Amino acid sequence: MYQIIAHAKPKKESEHFGEFLGAYATLFIDFKEIDGAYVLAKHYIENEGWEIIELEDEYFIINSIEDMAEDYQQYYYEVFEYGYSLIFNTYDSIGEE
């Protein structure tokens, strides 16, 4: 499993437009190769109504639940059930970035 992080902002047609300035999206994805995981990460984030500002080059390999930050461990089994888990850590002002 990979952990990929992106900085994103809501698209104009998104339900979140006007509510949030942006978010740091954390995606956990169960995929064999990192290149394909990045393609899917872009798809899932954009499909939720967000425009990617930056997709971080650095990623993490998660081999067990202990490899995940404690805040995210609740999503571990969801990744294997659905293939991915996407968490948006939103902010609504520049000072919160």
PDB file of C-alpha atoms in Angstrom:
ATOM      1  CA  MET A   1       0.000   0.000   0.000  1.00  0.00           C
ATOM      2  CA  TYR A   2       1.151   3.536  -0.753  1.00  0.00           C
ATOM      3  CA  GLN A   3       0.465   6.825   0.981  1.00  0.00           C
ATOM      4  CA  ILE A   4       0.366   9.782  -1.407  1.00  0.00           C
ATOM      5  CA  ILE A   5      -0.216  13.401  -0.408  1.00  0.00           C
ATOM      6  CA  ALA A   6      -1.589  16.199  -2.577  1.00  0.00           C
ATOM      7  CA  HIS A   7      -2.409  19.864  -2.063  1.00  0.00           C
ATOM      8  CA  ALA A   8      -5.752  20.643  -3.701  1.00  0.00           C
ATOM      9  CA  LYS A   9      -8.452  23.288  -3.984  1.00  0.00           C
ATOM     10  CA  PRO A  10     -12.154  22.826  -4.678  1.00  0.00           C
ATOM     11  CA  LYS A  11     -13.274  23.154  -8.287  1.00  0.00           C
ATOM     12  CA  LYS A  12     -15.898  25.822  -9.014  1.00  0.00           C
ATOM     13  CA  GLU A  13     -18.554  23.160  -9.564  1.00  0.00           C
ATOM     14  CA  SER A  14     -17.649  21.386  -6.306  1.00  0.00           C
ATOM     15  CA  GLU A  15     -19.964  21.404  -3.315  1.00  0.00           C
ATOM     16  CA  HIS A  16     -16.930  22.578  -1.298  1.00  0.00           C
ATOM     17  CA  PHE A  17     -16.237  25.675  -3.429  1.00  0.00           C
ATOM     18  CA  GLY A  18     -16.602  28.754  -1.246  1.00  0.00           C
ATOM     19  CA  GLU A  19     -16.589  26.591   1.895  1.00  0.00           C
ATOM     20  CA  PHE A  20     -12.871  25.748   1.890  1.00  0.00           C
ATOM     21  CA  LEU A  21      -9.856  27.418   0.295  1.00  0.00           C
ATOM     22  CA  GLY A  22      -8.037  24.128   0.004  1.00  0.00           C
ATOM     23  CA  ALA A  23      -7.008  20.844   1.513  1.00  0.00           C
ATOM     24  CA  TYR A  24      -4.151  18.470   1.934  1.00  0.00           C
ATOM     25  CA  ALA A  25      -5.439  15.181   0.626  1.00  0.00           C
ATOM     26  CA  THR A  26      -3.947  11.982   1.975  1.00  0.00           C
ATOM     27  CA  LEU A  27      -4.603   8.955  -0.181  1.00  0.00           C
ATOM     28  CA  PHE A  28      -3.863   5.401   0.869  1.00  0.00           C
ATOM     29  CA  ILE A  29      -4.003   3.102  -2.122  1.00  0.00           C
ATOM     30  CA  ASP A  30      -3.534  -0.629  -2.552  1.00  0.00           C
ATOM     31  CA  PHE A  31      -1.832  -0.907  -5.930  1.00  0.00           C
ATOM     32  CA  LYS A  32       1.196  -2.853  -7.175  1.00  0.00           C
ATOM     33  CA  GLU A  33       3.159  -0.066  -8.867  1.00  0.00           C
ATOM     34  CA  ILE A  34       3.666   3.530  -7.786  1.00  0.00           C
ATOM     35  CA  ASP A  35       3.172   5.004 -11.273  1.00  0.00           C
ATOM     36  CA  GLY A  36      -0.299   3.500 -11.482  1.00  0.00           C
ATOM     37  CA  ALA A  37      -1.023   4.583  -7.905  1.00  0.00           C
ATOM     38  CA  TYR A  38      -0.273   8.194  -8.888  1.00  0.00           C
ATOM     39  CA  VAL A  39      -2.613   7.987 -11.887  1.00  0.00           C
ATOM     40  CA  LEU A  40      -5.366   6.651  -9.643  1.00  0.00           C
ATOM     41  CA  ALA A  41      -4.628   9.257  -6.951  1.00  0.00           C
ATOM     42  CA  LYS A  42      -5.196  12.055  -9.471  1.00  0.00           C
ATOM     43  CA  HIS A  43      -8.409  10.409 -10.641  1.00  0.00           C
ATOM     44  CA  TYR A  44      -9.856   9.916  -7.149  1.00  0.00           C
ATOM     45  CA  ILE A  45      -9.024  13.452  -5.982  1.00  0.00           C
ATOM     46  CA  GLU A  46     -10.419  15.089  -9.115  1.00  0.00           C
ATOM     47  CA  ASN A  47     -13.478  12.824  -9.026  1.00  0.00           C
ATOM     48  CA  GLU A  48     -14.296  14.244  -5.562  1.00  0.00           C
ATOM     49  CA  GLY A  49     -14.437  17.762  -7.029  1.00  0.00           C
ATOM     50  CA  TRP A  50     -10.934  18.967  -6.217  1.00  0.00           C
ATOM     51  CA  GLU A  51      -8.258  20.465  -8.467  1.00  0.00           C
ATOM     52  CA  ILE A  52      -4.729  19.336  -7.683  1.00  0.00           C
ATOM     53  CA  ILE A  53      -2.328  22.190  -6.936  1.00  0.00           C
ATOM     54  CA  GLU A  54       0.615  19.920  -6.185  1.00  0.00           C
ATOM     55  CA  LEU A  55       1.012  16.169  -6.029  1.00  0.00           C
ATOM     56  CA  GLU A  56       4.001  15.421  -3.813  1.00  0.00           C
ATOM     57  CA  ASP A  57       6.771  13.340  -5.380  1.00  0.00           C
ATOM     58  CA  GLU A  58       7.564  11.712  -2.049  1.00  0.00           C
ATOM     59  CA  TYR A  59       5.370   8.782  -1.083  1.00  0.00           C
ATOM     60  CA  PHE A  60       5.362   6.252   1.724  1.00  0.00           C
ATOM     61  CA  ILE A  61       5.128   2.481   1.560  1.00  0.00           C
ATOM     62  CA  ILE A  62       2.787   1.025   4.161  1.00  0.00           C
ATOM     63  CA  ASN A  63       3.433  -2.641   4.955  1.00  0.00           C
ATOM     64  CA  SER A  64       1.406  -2.905   8.164  1.00  0.00           C
ATOM     65  CA  ILE A  65      -1.015  -0.901  10.272  1.00  0.00           C
ATOM     66  CA  GLU A  66       1.907   0.101  12.496  1.00  0.00           C
ATOM     67  CA  ASP A  67       3.473   1.939   9.524  1.00  0.00           C
ATOM     68  CA  MET A  68       0.544   4.381   9.489  1.00  0.00           C
ATOM     69  CA  ALA A  69       0.267   7.471  11.648  1.00  0.00           C
ATOM     70  CA  GLU A  70      -2.047   6.760  14.568  1.00  0.00           C
ATOM     71  CA  ASP A  71      -4.630   9.268  13.232  1.00  0.00           C
ATOM     72  CA  TYR A  72      -4.960   7.247  10.023  1.00  0.00           C
ATOM     73  CA  GLN A  73      -4.889   3.680  11.354  1.00  0.00           C
ATOM     74  CA  GLN A  74      -8.701   3.582  11.367  1.00  0.00           C
ATOM     75  CA  TYR A  75      -8.606   3.589   7.537  1.00  0.00           C
ATOM     76  CA  TYR A  76      -6.202   0.657   7.172  1.00  0.00           C
ATOM     77  CA  TYR A  77      -8.779  -2.077   6.528  1.00  0.00           C
ATOM     78  CA  GLU A  78     -10.929   0.219   4.364  1.00  0.00           C
ATOM     79  CA  VAL A  79      -8.047   0.406   1.892  1.00  0.00           C
ATOM     80  CA  PHE A  80      -8.107  -3.353   1.367  1.00  0.00           C
ATOM     81  CA  GLU A  81     -11.892  -3.462   1.135  1.00  0.00           C
ATOM     82  CA  TYR A  82     -12.290  -0.619  -1.396  1.00  0.00           C
ATOM     83  CA  GLY A  83      -8.786  -0.360  -2.883  1.00  0.00           C
ATOM     84  CA  TYR A  84      -8.169   3.101  -1.460  1.00  0.00           C
ATOM     85  CA  SER A  85      -9.030   5.594   1.258  1.00  0.00           C
ATOM     86  CA  LEU A  86      -9.001   9.354   0.687  1.00  0.00           C
ATOM     87  CA  ILE A  87      -8.898  11.862   3.544  1.00  0.00           C
ATOM     88  CA  PHE A  88      -9.160  15.628   3.010  1.00  0.00           C
ATOM     89  CA  ASN A  89      -7.620  17.815   5.710  1.00  0.00           C
ATOM     90  CA  THR A  90      -9.304  21.084   4.772  1.00  0.00           C
ATOM     91  CA  TYR A  91      -8.541  24.695   5.603  1.00  0.00           C
ATOM     92  CA  ASP A  92     -10.683  27.776   5.077  1.00  0.00           C
ATOM     93  CA  SER A  93      -8.163  30.580   5.487  1.00  0.00           C
ATOM     94  CA  ILE A  94      -4.589  31.205   4.382  1.00  0.00           C
ATOM     95  CA  GLY A  95      -3.317  31.125   7.978  1.00  0.00           C
ATOM     96  CA  GLU A  96      -4.466  27.523   8.356  1.00  0.00           C
ATOM     97  CA  GLU A  97      -2.334  26.127   5.526  1.00  0.00           C
TER      98      GLU A  97
END
